Amino acid sequence: MSPRSIGVVMNGVTGRMGYRQHLVRSVLAINEQGGVTLSDGSRVTLKPVLVGRSPEKLARLAAEHGIADWTTDLDAALADDGNLVYFDAQVTQARVKSVLKAIDAGKHIYAEKPTAETYEEALALAEAATARGVKNGVVQDKLFLPGLLKLKRLIDGGFFGRILSVRGEFGYWVFEGDWQAAQRPSWNYRAEDGGGIVLDMFPHWAYVLENLFGRVRSVYAQAVTHIPERVDEEGRTYPATADDAAYGVFELENGIVAQINSSWSVRVNRDELVEFQVDGTHGSAVAGLRDCRVQHRATTPKPVWNPDLPVTARFRDGWQEVPDNADFDNGFKIQWEMFVRHVIEDAPFPHDFASGARGVRLAELGLRSSAEGRRLPVEP
Ligand SMILES: NC(=O)c1ccc[n+]([C@@H]2O[C@H](COP(=O)([O-])OP(=O)(O)OC[C@H]3O[C@@H](n4cnc5c(N)ncnc54)[C@H](O)[C@@H]3O)[C@@H](O)[C@H]2O)c1
């Protein structure tokens, strides 16, 4: 018989991701709906145990959400046999040490990306989890965005014919913090604190590309720090030592060329904060977070280059909206439910530490490619 409720140690829940997406929108939302439904129709609820460094913040969070357990003592939380799962959404730099402890304690592990700062450490985590026989998973939330689910539906339905290329544009202006507060934590802009857009975003691009189009076989990237100085949460000016934009070209195993710009120093002139244009022999699509538009070969206009004449065609009007045809739940929550089923009844969960490590490897190779100014192969 499966347990009705499992303890989940949640470390880093005072942070942006840990609080909003994982505690409130996933774990508490799952309990509000009555738990995770298993294959036999029974349900499992989650008993969060909040772990962090600040007793005041944890106590406040716990009281606000009616959560019984919180502690600043990770070892004590891991020693409790009722806690089956350890979840980590701390700053990236703090992840490896805590995850290794939790593996050692025999917990199943679910963690934010990147799983580590280096490929070596990310691989070591995957190996340690396998050796200890614990289930392991990494957050790959972008796959569950409605826009990307529609894109996957188009791929599975053969809409594109042969896919030629993918063009991704991600980013927005992150304020410098002087005359308007920055909307991201300052550690993101300090390399010494685990920051940088390559380490943040390339792990996402690795699993998006691998799950939708094919594994990456080579990378060329140019990582840049466009804004050299920023102001932190306390109003102190600091040197931005990490990259805040990365221009990457990825060659995939099947010859598809993916080019993805990631930037915190770009002003948005798009419909969404991330957009992917996919061009295939039979059709093209532009997918964002929520929406997806397509143009079939049969409705493709035939523009002729002539700079002497004003443009009269309204190119964007020639695209069609892909209908929802489904209800889309929060992507973080969907993945939590998948992981819980994986833990309790061994349901498939492809988003493991090995795939997390491939994401960290792509970031590492991207930074190296940028430093050396050359394209680097990515081993199969
Ligand atoms: N899946 C996604 O789309 C996504 C988006 C943003 C961030 N992330 C990842 O989530 C993690 C957290 O990012 P965030 O934006 O929530 O950051 P954040 O700064 O808002 O939160 C970080 C958390 O870690 C704790 N922390 C800070 N310094 C620490 C230290 N030295 N030791 C231990 N704990 C410390 C904080 O108290 C807080 O709970 C990062 O690894 C980041 O890469 C993922």
GROMACS .gro file of C-alpha atoms and ligand atoms in nm:
model
  424
    1MET     CA    1   0.000   0.000   0.000
    2SER     CA    2   0.139   0.343  -0.087
    3PRO     CA    3   0.174   0.602   0.188
    4ARG     CA    4  -0.105   0.861   0.202
    5SER     CA    5   0.134   1.142   0.281
    6ILE     CA    6   0.508   1.179   0.227
    7GLY     CA    7   0.745   1.422   0.392
    8VAL     CA    8   0.927   1.655   0.154
    9VAL     CA    9   1.224   1.850   0.285
   10MET     CA   10   1.226   2.183   0.099
   11ASN     CA   11   1.550   2.383   0.112
   12GLY     CA   12   1.560   2.737  -0.027
   13VAL     CA   13   1.189   2.816   0.001
   14THR     CA   14   1.250   3.176   0.101
   15GLY     CA   15   1.388   3.239  -0.249
   16ARG     CA   16   1.206   3.351  -0.560
   17MET     CA   17   1.170   3.007  -0.719
   18GLY     CA   18   1.148   2.801  -0.402
   19TYR     CA   19   0.864   3.006  -0.261
   20ARG     CA   20   0.643   3.099  -0.552
   21GLN     CA   21   0.677   2.815  -0.802
   22HIS     CA   22   0.768   2.520  -0.581
   23LEU     CA   23   0.604   2.577  -0.243
   24VAL     CA   24   0.293   2.778  -0.333
   25ARG     CA   25   0.219   2.689  -0.695
   26SER     CA   26   0.328   2.322  -0.671
   27VAL     CA   27   0.340   2.153  -0.330
   28LEU     CA   28   0.061   2.351  -0.160
   29ALA     CA   29  -0.146   2.353  -0.478
   30ILE     CA   30  -0.112   1.974  -0.503
   31ASN     CA   31  -0.239   1.938  -0.145
   32GLU     CA   32  -0.527   2.177  -0.215
   33GLN     CA   33  -0.643   1.955  -0.500
   34GLY     CA   34  -0.627   1.650  -0.268
   35GLY     CA   35  -0.282   1.519  -0.360
   36VAL     CA   36  -0.108   1.350  -0.651
   37THR     CA   37  -0.326   1.088  -0.819
   38LEU     CA   38  -0.153   0.753  -0.862
   39SER     CA   39  -0.225   0.491  -1.130
   40ASP     CA   40  -0.463   0.299  -0.899
   41GLY     CA   41  -0.666   0.616  -0.840
   42SER     CA   42  -0.542   0.668  -0.483
   43ARG     CA   43  -0.388   0.996  -0.377
   44VAL     CA   44  -0.073   1.104  -0.200
   45THR     CA   45  -0.039   1.439  -0.027
   46LEU     CA   46   0.289   1.613   0.050
   47LYS     CA   47   0.405   1.720   0.396
   48PRO     CA   48   0.652   2.005   0.343
   49VAL     CA   49   0.933   2.055   0.593
   50LEU     CA   50   1.079   2.400   0.531
   51VAL     CA   51   1.457   2.428   0.567
   52GLY     CA   52   1.668   2.742   0.549
   53ARG     CA   53   1.907   2.971   0.729
   54SER     CA   54   1.672   3.226   0.879
   55PRO     CA   55   1.437   3.105   1.157
   56GLU     CA   56   1.234   3.428   1.135
   57LYS     CA   57   1.167   3.393   0.764
   58LEU     CA   58   1.085   3.022   0.792
   59ALA     CA   59   0.852   3.071   1.089
   60ARG     CA   60   0.672   3.352   0.907
   61LEU     CA   61   0.631   3.144   0.590
   62ALA     CA   62   0.513   2.839   0.785
   63ALA     CA   63   0.257   3.042   0.980
   64GLU     CA   64   0.132   3.216   0.669
   65HIS     CA   65   0.064   2.886   0.496
   66GLY     CA   66  -0.032   2.669   0.794
   67ILE     CA   67   0.279   2.450   0.758
   68ALA     CA   68   0.366   2.257   1.075
   69ASP     CA   69   0.734   2.182   1.019
   70TRP     CA   70   1.031   2.407   0.964
   71THR     CA   71   1.391   2.393   1.077
   72THR     CA   72   1.735   2.545   1.022
   73ASP     CA   73   1.887   2.200   1.086
   74LEU     CA   74   1.911   2.016   0.755
   75ASP     CA   75   2.069   1.708   0.915
   76ALA     CA   76   1.775   1.668   1.153
   77ALA     CA   77   1.524   1.695   0.867
   78LEU     CA   78   1.719   1.435   0.670
   79ALA     CA   79   1.736   1.201   0.970
   80ASP     CA   80   1.356   1.171   0.978
   81ASP     CA   81   1.247   0.852   0.796
   82GLY     CA   82   0.909   1.002   0.716
   83ASN     CA   83   1.083   1.249   0.483
   84LEU     CA   84   1.116   1.058   0.159
   85VAL     CA   85   1.214   1.344  -0.071
   86TYR     CA   86   1.471   1.623  -0.053
   87PHE     CA   87   1.408   1.928  -0.273
   88ASP     CA   88   1.668   2.199  -0.335
   89ALA     CA   89   1.604   2.552  -0.467
   90GLN     CA   90   1.893   2.723  -0.291
   91VAL     CA   91   2.134   2.947  -0.476
   92THR     CA   92   2.322   2.723  -0.719
   93GLN     CA   93   2.647   2.742  -0.521
   94ALA     CA   94   2.489   2.586  -0.212
   95ARG     CA   95   2.329   2.296  -0.401
   96VAL     CA   96   2.596   2.025  -0.434
   97LYS     CA   97   2.685   2.004  -0.065
   98SER     CA   98   2.324   1.975   0.052
   99VAL     CA   99   2.220   1.735  -0.225
  100LEU     CA  100   2.514   1.505  -0.147
  101LYS     CA  101   2.408   1.501   0.218
  102ALA     CA  102   2.053   1.413   0.120
  103ILE     CA  103   2.172   1.136  -0.115
  104ASP     CA  104   2.383   1.002   0.167
  105ALA     CA  105   2.074   0.999   0.389
  106GLY     CA  106   1.896   0.791   0.123
  107LYS     CA  107   1.642   1.055   0.019
  108HIS     CA  108   1.502   1.079  -0.332
  109ILE     CA  109   1.619   1.410  -0.476
  110TYR     CA  110   1.447   1.676  -0.679
  111ALA     CA  111   1.646   1.991  -0.753
  112GLU     CA  112   1.639   2.319  -0.939
  113LYS     CA  113   1.866   2.366  -1.236
  114PRO     CA  114   2.157   2.399  -1.277
  115THR     CA  115   2.226   2.099  -1.053
  116ALA     CA  116   2.584   2.225  -1.002
  117GLU     CA  117   2.821   2.496  -1.121
  118THR     CA  118   3.055   2.256  -1.304
  119TYR     CA  119   3.001   1.948  -1.521
  120GLU     CA  120   3.232   1.748  -1.299
  121GLU     CA  121   3.017   1.818  -0.993
  122ALA     CA  122   2.691   1.766  -1.181
  123LEU     CA  123   2.814   1.426  -1.303
  124ALA     CA  124   2.930   1.339  -0.952
  125LEU     CA  125   2.577   1.409  -0.823
  126ALA     CA  126   2.425   1.184  -1.090
  127GLU     CA  127   2.672   0.909  -1.009
  128ALA     CA  128   2.622   0.941  -0.633
  129ALA     CA  129   2.243   0.920  -0.671
  130THR     CA  130   2.270   0.612  -0.893
  131ALA     CA  131   2.519   0.445  -0.658
  132ARG     CA  132   2.291   0.507  -0.358
  133GLY     CA  133   1.987   0.388  -0.555
  134VAL     CA  134   1.780   0.703  -0.498
  135LYS     CA  135   1.548   0.854  -0.756
  136ASN     CA  136   1.668   1.188  -0.890
  137GLY     CA  137   1.513   1.467  -1.089
  138VAL     CA  138   1.590   1.817  -1.209
  139VAL     CA  139   1.344   2.097  -1.282
  140GLN     CA  140   1.290   2.131  -1.659
  141ASP     CA  141   0.988   2.357  -1.642
  142LYS     CA  142   1.007   2.513  -1.988
  143LEU     CA  143   0.898   2.183  -2.144
  144PHE     CA  144   0.560   2.223  -1.976
  145LEU     CA  145   0.489   2.575  -2.095
  146PRO     CA  146   0.168   2.585  -2.304
  147GLY     CA  147   0.356   2.739  -2.599
  148LEU     CA  148   0.618   2.465  -2.602
  149LEU     CA  149   0.357   2.192  -2.551
  150LYS     CA  150   0.181   2.321  -2.863
  151LEU     CA  151   0.514   2.322  -3.046
  152LYS     CA  152   0.570   1.960  -2.940
  153ARG     CA  153   0.223   1.876  -3.064
  154LEU     CA  154   0.311   2.025  -3.405
  155ILE     CA  155   0.636   1.826  -3.419
  156ASP     CA  156   0.461   1.502  -3.321
  157GLY     CA  157   0.191   1.566  -3.583
  158GLY     CA  158   0.451   1.607  -3.859
  159PHE     CA  159   0.356   1.969  -3.927
  160PHE     CA  160   0.707   2.091  -4.011
  161GLY     CA  161   0.821   1.831  -4.264
  162ARG     CA  162   1.199   1.835  -4.220
  163ILE     CA  163   1.299   2.083  -3.950
  164LEU     CA  164   1.577   2.311  -4.067
  165SER     CA  165   1.641   2.562  -3.793
  166VAL     CA  166   1.536   2.699  -3.458
  167ARG     CA  167   1.572   3.065  -3.362
  168GLY     CA  168   1.525   3.147  -2.997
  169GLU     CA  169   1.505   3.490  -2.844
  170PHE     CA  170   1.498   3.510  -2.467
  171GLY     CA  171   1.530   3.807  -2.240
  172TYR     CA  172   1.423   4.142  -2.111
  173TRP     CA  173   1.577   4.447  -1.951
  174VAL     CA  174   1.691   4.380  -1.595
  175PHE     CA  175   1.724   4.716  -1.427
  176GLU     CA  176   2.070   4.812  -1.306
  177GLY     CA  177   1.939   4.885  -0.957
  178ASP     CA  178   2.045   5.251  -0.940
  179TRP     CA  179   1.733   5.450  -1.031
  180GLN     CA  180   1.496   5.150  -1.039
  181ALA     CA  181   1.542   4.834  -0.830
  182ALA     CA  182   1.663   4.526  -1.020
  183GLN     CA  183   1.397   4.258  -1.065
  184ARG     CA  184   1.644   3.970  -1.022
  185PRO     CA  185   1.876   3.882  -0.731
  186SER     CA  186   2.221   4.049  -0.748
  187TRP     CA  187   2.408   3.714  -0.721
  188ASN     CA  188   2.291   3.647  -1.079
  189TYR     CA  189   2.541   3.915  -1.195
  190ARG     CA  190   2.844   3.794  -0.995
  191ALA     CA  191   3.043   3.502  -1.138
  192GLU     CA  192   3.201   3.438  -0.796
  193ASP     CA  193   2.851   3.378  -0.653
  194GLY     CA  194   2.736   3.135  -0.923
  195GLY     CA  195   2.576   3.398  -1.148
  196GLY     CA  196   2.580   3.450  -1.524
  197ILE     CA  197   2.321   3.406  -1.796
  198VAL     CA  198   2.506   3.113  -1.960
  199LEU     CA  199   2.496   2.904  -1.642
  200ASP     CA  200   2.138   3.012  -1.588
  201MET     CA  201   1.992   2.965  -1.936
  202PHE     CA  202   2.206   2.711  -2.129
  203PRO     CA  203   2.083   2.427  -1.902
  204HIS     CA  204   1.729   2.524  -2.010
  205TRP     CA  205   1.825   2.532  -2.377
  206ALA     CA  206   1.997   2.191  -2.346
  207TYR     CA  207   1.680   2.011  -2.236
  208VAL     CA  208   1.446   2.214  -2.459
  209LEU     CA  209   1.658   2.129  -2.765
  210GLU     CA  210   1.713   1.768  -2.662
  211ASN     CA  211   1.346   1.698  -2.587
  212LEU     CA  212   1.200   1.875  -2.889
  213PHE     CA  213   1.458   1.865  -3.164
  214GLY     CA  214   1.766   1.655  -3.087
  215ARG     CA  215   2.078   1.653  -2.875
  216VAL     CA  216   2.338   1.926  -2.914
  217ARG     CA  217   2.654   1.820  -3.099
  218SER     CA  218   2.845   2.148  -3.105
  219VAL     CA  219   2.826   2.491  -2.951
  220TYR     CA  220   2.958   2.831  -3.039
  221ALA     CA  221   2.877   3.107  -2.794
  222GLN     CA  222   2.972   3.463  -2.728
  223ALA     CA  223   2.907   3.556  -2.366
  224VAL     CA  224   2.921   3.924  -2.283
  225THR     CA  225   2.886   4.150  -1.982
  226HIS     CA  226   2.708   4.447  -2.134
  227ILE     CA  227   2.641   4.627  -1.803
  228PRO     CA  228   2.967   4.627  -1.603
  229GLU     CA  229   2.831   4.774  -1.282
  230ARG     CA  230   2.505   4.721  -1.093
  231VAL     CA  231   2.350   4.811  -0.758
  232ASP     CA  232   2.251   4.534  -0.516
  233GLU     CA  233   1.957   4.479  -0.278
  234GLU     CA  234   2.124   4.698  -0.011
  235GLY     CA  235   2.190   4.984  -0.250
  236ARG     CA  236   2.563   4.906  -0.284
  237THR     CA  237   2.730   4.942  -0.621
  238TYR     CA  238   2.913   4.625  -0.728
  239PRO     CA  239   3.111   4.516  -1.035
  240ALA     CA  240   2.903   4.279  -1.252
  241THR     CA  241   3.156   4.001  -1.306
  242ALA     CA  242   2.919   3.756  -1.477
  243ASP     CA  243   2.788   3.750  -1.834
  244ASP     CA  244   2.450   3.918  -1.881
  245ALA     CA  245   2.400   3.819  -2.246
  246ALA     CA  246   2.495   3.517  -2.455
  247TYR     CA  247   2.463   3.468  -2.828
  248GLY     CA  248   2.475   3.096  -2.900
  249VAL     CA  249   2.473   2.870  -3.206
  250PHE     CA  250   2.401   2.502  -3.141
  251GLU     CA  251   2.431   2.230  -3.401
  252LEU     CA  252   2.206   1.933  -3.328
  253GLU     CA  253   2.260   1.564  -3.397
  254ASN     CA  254   2.022   1.568  -3.694
  255GLY     CA  255   2.175   1.872  -3.863
  256ILE     CA  256   1.921   2.121  -3.727
  257VAL     CA  257   2.083   2.456  -3.649
  258ALA     CA  258   1.957   2.629  -3.338
  259GLN     CA  259   2.053   2.986  -3.264
  260ILE     CA  260   1.947   3.125  -2.928
  261ASN     CA  261   2.004   3.472  -2.789
  262SER     CA  262   1.975   3.505  -2.412
  263SER     CA  263   1.993   3.851  -2.262
  264TRP     CA  264   1.914   4.051  -1.951
  265SER     CA  265   2.022   4.360  -2.143
  266VAL     CA  266   1.761   4.370  -2.416
  267ARG     CA  267   1.432   4.556  -2.444
  268VAL     CA  268   1.137   4.344  -2.546
  269ASN     CA  269   0.991   4.396  -2.891
  270ARG     CA  270   0.821   4.056  -2.913
  271ASP     CA  271   0.491   3.914  -2.795
  272GLU     CA  272   0.648   3.710  -2.514
  273LEU     CA  273   0.966   3.702  -2.300
  274VAL     CA  274   1.084   3.393  -2.482
  275GLU     CA  275   1.004   3.299  -2.839
  276PHE     CA  276   1.124   3.018  -3.064
  277GLN     CA  277   1.081   3.029  -3.440
  278VAL     CA  278   1.101   2.688  -3.602
  279ASP     CA  279   1.133   2.665  -3.979
  280GLY     CA  280   1.066   2.341  -4.162
  281THR     CA  281   1.023   2.241  -4.524
  282HIS     CA  282   0.643   2.219  -4.485
  283GLY     CA  283   0.572   2.489  -4.232
  284SER     CA  284   0.699   2.727  -3.968
  285ALA     CA  285   0.592   2.813  -3.615
  286VAL     CA  286   0.664   3.078  -3.355
  287ALA     CA  287   0.610   2.954  -3.001
  288GLY     CA  288   0.624   3.160  -2.686
  289LEU     CA  289   0.542   3.091  -2.323
  290ARG     CA  290   0.171   3.058  -2.391
  291ASP     CA  291   0.094   3.106  -2.758
  292CYS     CA  292   0.201   2.943  -3.078
  293ARG     CA  293   0.141   3.065  -3.435
  294VAL     CA  294   0.199   2.875  -3.755
  295GLN     CA  295   0.236   2.934  -4.126
  296HIS     CA  296   0.195   2.640  -4.362
  297ARG     CA  297   0.388   2.615  -4.690
  298ALA     CA  298   0.055   2.657  -4.873
  299THR     CA  299  -0.008   2.995  -4.711
  300THR     CA  300   0.349   3.122  -4.733
  301PRO     CA  301   0.370   3.456  -4.917
  302LYS     CA  302   0.631   3.524  -5.183
  303PRO     CA  303   0.805   3.849  -5.090
  304VAL     CA  304   1.038   4.008  -5.342
  305TRP     CA  305   1.327   4.218  -5.218
  306ASN     CA  306   1.285   4.575  -5.339
  307PRO     CA  307   1.406   4.854  -5.110
  308ASP     CA  308   1.271   5.118  -5.352
  309LEU     CA  309   0.911   5.037  -5.261
  310PRO     CA  310   0.741   5.061  -4.922
  311VAL     CA  311   0.639   4.730  -4.765
  312THR     CA  312   0.268   4.675  -4.817
  313ALA     CA  313   0.237   4.313  -4.705
  314ARG     CA  314   0.153   4.263  -4.337
  315PHE     CA  315   0.365   3.955  -4.284
  316ARG     CA  316   0.245   3.881  -3.932
  317ASP     CA  317  -0.116   3.866  -4.050
  318GLY     CA  318  -0.037   3.555  -4.252
  319TRP     CA  319   0.006   3.339  -3.941
  320GLN     CA  320  -0.255   3.130  -3.766
  321GLU     CA  321  -0.300   3.074  -3.393
  322VAL     CA  322  -0.265   2.713  -3.270
  323PRO     CA  323  -0.568   2.641  -3.046
  324ASP     CA  324  -0.520   2.531  -2.684
  325ASN     CA  325  -0.727   2.211  -2.723
  326ALA     CA  326  -0.640   2.134  -2.358
  327ASP     CA  327  -0.621   2.288  -2.013
  328PHE     CA  328  -0.266   2.380  -1.924
  329ASP     CA  329  -0.169   2.347  -1.558
  330ASN     CA  330   0.134   2.513  -1.398
  331GLY     CA  331   0.444   2.346  -1.546
  332PHE     CA  332   0.632   2.328  -1.217
  333LYS     CA  333   0.332   2.152  -1.058
  334ILE     CA  334   0.300   1.902  -1.345
  335GLN     CA  335   0.665   1.808  -1.303
  336TRP     CA  336   0.627   1.773  -0.923
  337GLU     CA  337   0.337   1.535  -0.977
  338MET     CA  338   0.545   1.335  -1.225
  339PHE     CA  339   0.834   1.315  -0.979
  340VAL     CA  340   0.610   1.201  -0.692
  341ARG     CA  341   0.466   0.924  -0.914
  342HIS     CA  342   0.822   0.832  -1.010
  343VAL     CA  343   0.915   0.801  -0.641
  344ILE     CA  344   0.604   0.614  -0.526
  345GLU     CA  345   0.520   0.387  -0.818
  346ASP     CA  346   0.828   0.409  -1.043
  347ALA     CA  347   0.646   0.600  -1.318
  348PRO     CA  348   0.883   0.720  -1.593
  349PHE     CA  349   1.073   1.043  -1.529
  350PRO     CA  350   1.327   1.127  -1.798
  351HIS     CA  351   1.438   1.455  -1.635
  352ASP     CA  352   1.706   1.296  -1.420
  353PHE     CA  353   2.042   1.418  -1.289
  354ALA     CA  354   2.216   1.280  -1.598
  355SER     CA  355   2.011   1.512  -1.820
  356GLY     CA  356   2.071   1.790  -1.565
  357ALA     CA  357   2.444   1.727  -1.603
  358ARG     CA  358   2.419   1.755  -1.982
  359GLY     CA  359   2.270   2.101  -1.923
  360VAL     CA  360   2.558   2.206  -1.700
  361ARG     CA  361   2.802   2.068  -1.957
  362LEU     CA  362   2.646   2.283  -2.229
  363ALA     CA  363   2.686   2.591  -2.007
  364GLU     CA  364   3.048   2.503  -1.933
  365LEU     CA  365   3.126   2.444  -2.301
  366GLY     CA  366   2.941   2.766  -2.393
  367LEU     CA  367   3.160   2.969  -2.160
  368ARG     CA  368   3.472   2.794  -2.287
  369SER     CA  369   3.370   2.850  -2.647
  370SER     CA  370   3.328   3.218  -2.570
  371ALA     CA  371   3.663   3.246  -2.392
  372GLU     CA  372   3.849   3.060  -2.670
  373GLY     CA  373   3.653   3.216  -2.956
  374ARG     CA  374   3.580   2.886  -3.128
  375ARG     CA  375   3.312   2.623  -3.183
  376LEU     CA  376   3.339   2.324  -2.951
  377PRO     CA  377   3.211   1.970  -3.002
  378VAL     CA  378   2.969   1.821  -2.750
  379GLU     CA  379   3.038   1.450  -2.697
  380PRO     CA  380   2.735   1.217  -2.740
  381LIG     N1  381   1.359   2.680  -1.330
  381LIG     C1  382   1.371   2.809  -1.352
  381LIG     O1  383   1.315   2.864  -1.444
  381LIG     C2  384   1.458   2.893  -1.262
  381LIG     C3  385   1.442   3.033  -1.263
  381LIG     C4  386   1.521   3.109  -1.176
  381LIG     C5  387   1.614   3.047  -1.093
  381LIG     N2  388   1.628   2.912  -1.096
  381LIG     C6  389   1.727   2.845  -1.009
  381LIG     O2  390   1.673   2.838  -0.877
  381LIG     C7  391   1.775   2.860  -0.780
  381LIG     C8  392   1.733   2.973  -0.689
  381LIG     O3  393   1.719   3.092  -0.764
  381LIG     P1  394   1.629   3.215  -0.713
  381LIG     O4  395   1.614   3.306  -0.829
  381LIG     O5  396   1.509   3.164  -0.645
  381LIG     O6  397   1.729   3.282  -0.608
  381LIG     P2  398   1.696   3.361  -0.473
  381LIG     O7  399   1.819   3.441  -0.444
  381LIG     O8  400   1.566   3.430  -0.483
  381LIG     O9  401   1.679   3.244  -0.364
  381LIG     C9  402   1.787   3.167  -0.321
  381LIG    C10  403   1.753   3.083  -0.197
  381LIG    O10  404   1.875   3.027  -0.149
  381LIG    C11  405   1.902   3.078  -0.019
  381LIG     N3  406   2.044   3.114  -0.013
  381LIG    C12  407   2.101   3.229  -0.052
  381LIG     N4  408   2.234   3.226  -0.030
  381LIG    C13  409   2.259   3.107   0.025
  381LIG    C14  410   2.377   3.046   0.071
  381LIG     N5  411   2.495   3.105   0.063
  381LIG     N6  412   2.365   2.925   0.124
  381LIG    C15  413   2.246   2.863   0.132
  381LIG     N7  414   2.129   2.917   0.087
  381LIG    C16  415   2.138   3.039   0.036
  381LIG    C17  416   1.817   3.198   0.002
  381LIG    O11  417   1.791   3.216   0.139
  381LIG    C18  418   1.695   3.163  -0.080
  381LIG    O12  419   1.608   3.080  -0.006
  381LIG    C19  420   1.903   2.886  -0.858
  381LIG    O13  421   1.980   2.769  -0.865
  381LIG    C20  422   1.855   2.923  -0.997
  381LIG    O14  423   1.946   2.887  -1.098
  381LIG    C21  424   1.552   2.835  -1.178
   0.00000   0.00000   0.00000
